[in-house]
Short mmCIF file of C-alpha atoms in Angstrom, two decimals:
data_model
loop_
_atom_site.label_atom_id
_atom_site.label_comp_id
_atom_site.label_asym_id
_atom_site.label_seq_id
_atom_site.Cartn_x
_atom_site.Cartn_y
_atom_site.Cartn_z
CA UNK J 1136 91.70 9.14 -193.14
CA UNK J 1137 93.84 7.54 -190.61
CA UNK J 1138 96.31 10.39 -189.72
CA UNK J 1139 98.83 9.57 -187.24
CA UNK J 1140 98.70 6.14 -185.53
CA UNK J 1141 100.22 5.35 -182.52
CA UNK J 1142 100.32 1.17 -181.27
CA UNK J 1143 100.09 0.36 -178.95
CA UNK J 1144 97.73 1.91 -176.92
CA UNK J 1145 98.94 0.36 -173.50
CA UNK J 1146 102.13 -1.46 -172.12
CA UNK J 1147 103.23 -2.56 -169.19
CA UNK J 1148 107.25 -2.99 -168.84
CA UNK J 1149 109.29 -4.35 -166.19
CA UNK J 1150 112.38 -2.43 -165.27
CA UNK J 1151 115.32 -3.67 -168.01
CA UNK J 1152 112.90 -4.47 -170.72
CA UNK J 1153 113.38 -2.99 -174.20
CA UNK J 1154 110.28 -2.32 -176.92
CA UNK J 1155 109.40 -0.16 -179.50
CA UNK J 1156 106.76 2.18 -179.70
CA UNK J 1157 104.92 2.51 -183.24
CA UNK J 1158 104.02 5.46 -185.31
CA UNK J 1159 103.10 5.69 -188.94
CA UNK J 1160 101.48 8.86 -190.50
CA UNK J 1161 100.08 8.66 -193.87
CA UNK J 1162 99.76 12.67 -194.71
CA UNK J 1163 103.17 12.24 -196.45
CA UNK J 1164 104.34 14.76 -194.00
CA UNK J 1165 108.40 15.25 -193.66
CA UNK J 1166 108.49 16.29 -190.32
CA UNK J 1167 107.60 13.44 -187.15
CA UNK J 1168 108.03 13.69 -183.52
CA UNK J 1169 107.99 11.85 -180.37
CA UNK J 1170 106.96 13.47 -176.95
CA UNK J 1171 106.47 12.50 -173.34
CA UNK J 1172 104.08 13.81 -171.27
CA UNK J 1173 104.34 13.09 -167.06
CA UNK J 1174 101.07 13.45 -165.39
CA UNK J 1175 100.10 17.20 -165.06
CA UNK J 1176 103.12 17.95 -167.38
CA UNK J 1177 103.18 19.85 -170.37
CA UNK J 1178 104.90 18.19 -173.83
CA UNK J 1179 108.81 17.28 -173.60
CA UNK J 1180 110.51 16.73 -177.13
CA UNK J 1181 112.20 13.27 -177.19
CA UNK J 1182 113.41 12.92 -180.69
CA UNK J 1183 112.44 14.31 -184.07
CA UNK J 1184 112.82 14.19 -187.97
CA UNK J 1185 112.70 16.22 -190.37
CA UNK J 1186 112.83 13.61 -193.06
CA UNK J 1187 113.27 9.84 -194.00
CA UNK J 1188 116.93 8.97 -193.02
CA UNK J 1189 117.15 12.49 -190.76
CA UNK J 1190 116.88 12.60 -186.73
CA UNK J 1191 117.94 14.48 -183.87
CA UNK J 1192 117.90 15.08 -180.49
CA UNK J 1193 115.17 16.93 -178.64
CA UNK J 1194 115.09 18.02 -174.79
CA UNK J 1195 114.97 14.68 -173.21
CA UNK J 1196 116.50 11.90 -175.35
CA UNK J 1197 118.65 9.74 -172.78
CA UNK J 1198 117.12 6.35 -172.75
CA UNK J 1199 115.57 6.38 -176.12
CA UNK J 1200 116.62 5.63 -179.99
CA UNK J 1201 114.74 6.29 -182.95
CA UNK J 1202 115.14 5.85 -186.99
CA UNK J 1203 113.28 7.31 -189.84
CA UNK J 1204 113.65 4.66 -192.81
CA UNK J 1205 110.62 5.99 -194.79
CA UNK J 1206 108.59 8.86 -194.59
CA UNK J 1207 105.90 7.23 -193.10
CA UNK J 1208 107.12 5.22 -189.97
CA UNK J 1209 108.55 6.79 -186.92
CA UNK J 1210 109.46 3.98 -184.18
CA UNK J 1211 110.75 4.90 -181.02
CA UNK J 1212 112.65 2.51 -179.09
CA UNK J 1213 113.36 2.40 -175.12
CA UNK J 1214 116.46 -0.47 -174.47
CA UNK J 1215 116.49 -0.48 -170.82
CA UNK J 1216 113.43 0.59 -169.63
CA UNK J 1217 113.49 2.75 -166.28
CA UNK J 1218 110.63 3.82 -163.64
CA UNK J 1219 111.56 7.11 -164.73
CA UNK J 1220 110.15 6.43 -168.30
CA UNK J 1221 106.35 5.57 -166.91
CA UNK J 1222 104.77 8.39 -169.13
CA UNK J 1223 102.06 8.77 -171.77
CA UNK J 1224 103.87 9.06 -175.37
CA UNK J 1225 102.91 11.19 -178.16
CA UNK J 1226 104.13 10.65 -182.04
CA UNK J 1227 103.09 13.69 -184.12
CA UNK J 1228 103.59 14.67 -187.56
CA UNK J 1229 103.64 18.21 -189.31
CA UNK J 1230 104.20 19.42 -192.88
CA UNK J 1231 106.59 21.92 -191.99
CA UNK J 1232 107.20 25.01 -193.81
CA UNK J 1233 105.89 23.51 -196.71
CA UNK J 1234 102.78 23.24 -198.28
CA UNK J 1235 99.56 24.97 -198.04
CA UNK J 1236 99.39 28.43 -195.98
CA UNK J 1237 96.74 27.22 -193.55
CA UNK J 1238 98.54 23.73 -192.80
CA UNK J 1239 102.46 25.34 -191.96
CA UNK J 1240 103.70 24.36 -189.41
CA UNK J 1241 100.66 22.34 -187.29
CA UNK J 1242 101.77 19.40 -185.75
CA UNK J 1243 98.81 16.42 -185.63
CA UNK J 1244 98.97 14.01 -182.73
CA UNK J 1245 98.48 10.34 -182.35
CA UNK J 1246 96.32 9.03 -179.53
CA UNK J 1247 99.01 8.34 -177.53
CA UNK J 1248 101.20 5.31 -175.79
CA UNK J 1249 100.19 4.76 -171.93
CA UNK J 1250 103.55 3.19 -170.63
CA UNK J 1251 104.27 2.19 -167.12
CA UNK J 1252 107.56 0.75 -166.05
CA UNK J 1253 107.64 -1.48 -162.99
CA UNK S 1057 115.73 31.99 -176.35
CA UNK S 1058 111.81 31.52 -177.00
CA UNK S 1059 109.49 30.49 -174.39
CA UNK S 1060 105.71 30.61 -173.76
CA UNK S 1061 103.92 31.04 -169.77
CA UNK S 1062 100.82 30.13 -168.90
CA UNK S 1063 100.37 31.51 -166.08
CA UNK S 1064 97.12 29.85 -164.38
CA UNK S 1065 97.12 25.86 -163.61
CA UNK S 1066 93.16 25.71 -164.04
CA UNK S 1067 90.44 28.03 -165.26
CA UNK S 1068 86.73 27.40 -163.86
CA UNK S 1069 83.92 29.30 -165.40
CA UNK S 1070 79.96 28.69 -165.74
CA UNK S 1071 78.58 27.33 -168.73
CA UNK S 1072 77.45 30.53 -171.01
CA UNK S 1073 80.08 33.02 -169.75
CA UNK S 1074 82.61 34.04 -171.27
CA UNK S 1075 86.49 32.43 -171.12
CA UNK S 1076 89.97 33.39 -171.25
CA UNK S 1077 92.87 31.15 -170.93
CA UNK S 1078 95.79 33.11 -171.16
CA UNK S 1079 99.46 32.90 -172.61
CA UNK S 1080 102.43 35.03 -173.18
CA UNK S 1081 105.20 34.20 -174.93
CA UNK S 1082 109.10 35.57 -175.85
CA UNK S 1083 110.84 35.06 -178.99
CA UNK S 1084 113.72 36.89 -180.71
CA UNK S 1085 112.03 37.64 -184.00
CA UNK S 1086 108.63 37.42 -185.46
CA UNK S 1087 106.26 35.24 -182.99
CA UNK S 1088 104.70 31.94 -184.64
CA UNK S 1089 102.38 31.18 -182.37
CA UNK S 1090 99.52 28.37 -181.96
CA UNK S 1091 96.89 26.93 -179.45
CA UNK S 1092 96.18 23.34 -178.63
CA UNK S 1093 93.54 21.69 -177.09
CA UNK S 1094 93.93 18.02 -175.39
CA UNK S 1095 90.93 16.30 -174.35
CA UNK S 1096 91.10 12.92 -171.81
CA UNK S 1097 92.98 10.27 -173.06
CA UNK S 1098 93.13 11.75 -176.52
CA UNK S 1099 96.55 13.66 -178.46
CA UNK S 1100 96.65 17.04 -179.11
CA UNK S 1101 94.53 18.98 -181.42
CA UNK S 1102 94.97 22.11 -183.19
CA UNK S 1103 92.76 24.70 -182.61
CA UNK S 1104 94.43 28.03 -184.34
CA UNK S 1105 97.46 29.87 -185.03
CA UNK S 1106 99.02 33.31 -185.43
CA UNK S 1107 101.55 33.88 -188.08
CA UNK S 1108 100.95 37.51 -189.30
CA UNK S 1109 97.84 39.71 -190.16
CA UNK S 1110 94.71 40.35 -188.46
CA UNK S 1111 95.59 40.47 -184.42
CA UNK S 1112 92.24 38.24 -184.03
CA UNK S 1113 92.74 34.80 -184.86
CA UNK S 1114 89.79 32.65 -185.48
CA UNK S 1115 89.89 29.08 -184.97
CA UNK S 1116 87.83 25.42 -184.41
CA UNK S 1117 84.86 25.15 -181.91
CA UNK S 1118 84.20 28.33 -181.85
CA UNK S 1119 87.52 29.63 -180.10
CA UNK S 1120 89.54 32.84 -181.24
CA UNK S 1121 92.68 34.30 -179.92
CA UNK S 1122 93.99 37.71 -179.79
CA UNK S 1123 97.62 38.82 -180.04
CA UNK S 1124 99.18 41.45 -178.51
CA UNK S 1125 102.75 42.55 -179.42
CA UNK S 1126 102.91 45.40 -176.87
CA UNK S 1127 101.85 43.16 -174.05
CA UNK S 1128 103.69 39.95 -175.70
CA UNK S 1129 100.24 37.96 -175.21
CA UNK S 1130 98.07 35.19 -177.22
CA UNK S 1131 95.19 35.06 -175.05
CA UNK S 1132 92.58 32.62 -176.10
CA UNK S 1133 89.03 33.52 -175.63
CA UNK S 1134 85.42 31.81 -176.25
CA UNK S 1135 82.10 34.41 -176.12
CA UNK S 1136 80.12 31.40 -174.45
CA UNK S 1137 81.34 28.50 -172.90
CA UNK S 1138 80.19 25.21 -172.94
CA UNK S 1139 80.53 22.21 -170.84
CA UNK S 1140 82.32 20.38 -173.74
CA UNK S 1141 85.33 23.11 -174.02
CA UNK S 1142 86.55 21.09 -170.71
CA UNK S 1143 89.66 20.15 -171.38
CA UNK S 1144 93.54 20.92 -171.21
CA UNK S 1145 94.74 23.76 -173.71
CA UNK S 1146 98.43 24.38 -174.41
CA UNK S 1147 99.79 27.55 -175.87
CA UNK S 1148 102.92 27.13 -178.10
CA UNK S 1149 105.49 29.12 -179.90
CA UNK S 1150 107.61 27.98 -183.02
CA UNK S 1151 111.32 27.51 -182.37
CA UNK S 1152 113.48 30.29 -183.67
CA UNK S 1153 116.61 28.40 -183.77
CA UNK S 1154 114.62 25.61 -185.78
CA UNK S 1155 111.19 26.02 -187.51
CA UNK S 1156 110.84 22.52 -187.49
CA UNK S 1157 110.22 22.42 -183.87
CA UNK S 1158 107.42 23.98 -181.73
CA UNK S 1159 107.72 24.86 -177.76
CA UNK S 1160 104.86 23.76 -176.05
CA UNK S 1161 103.36 25.79 -172.36
CA UNK S 1162 102.89 23.61 -169.18
CA UNK S 1163 98.83 24.05 -170.22
CA UNK S 1164 96.03 25.00 -168.47
CA UNK S 1165 93.00 22.94 -167.33
CA UNK S 1166 89.83 24.43 -168.30
CA UNK S 1167 86.67 23.36 -166.37
CA UNK S 1168 83.16 24.38 -167.49
CA UNK S 1169 80.25 23.93 -164.77
CA UNK S 1170 77.00 23.66 -166.18
#
């Protein structure tokens, strides 16, 4: 059972470059999320989606874009990389408020993408 | 607005001793509370949650958490710590304004010495 898969695991970008962080889940979850975790800090929500075709901004959306064309995939796009975007990025999915009571609202995380912008 | 606070950046415990990782919350409605654990170079893993019912919630790896409404706390506990419990622990609360989001605390690093 793969769960939430993120690629790549590591990446180094030059300032101004662009890239897409990939995230896919095989649990048929409606809800998906992108977080960033800076060293020694907690998680900050970048964008989230409650279903295919629906996305919304989180706490720190500037400099990022997302799309949700399928239930499984939720890619995160960095258009003009900046040093301030150096971080570890986590994708997560959740069944939300539907499904089994034990699983409601639980988020399942990928292993993360470690990004450095130099 | 809802929030969670983890007052300790780090907790140090000797192996075999009981451990407590503290969390307090602030919500306008009924609290939906969670604990997650993050091992080095890994994503967060769900440990346990409180929605309603028994104030003592049991979770994975022998952890439990005690919900205290009067003190607005949800402390994570384990009777006997293991070195392998060393990790970063996050308390979280469901966002009142959007049931699809949860808000994470800043994290507490738990270090268990042999």
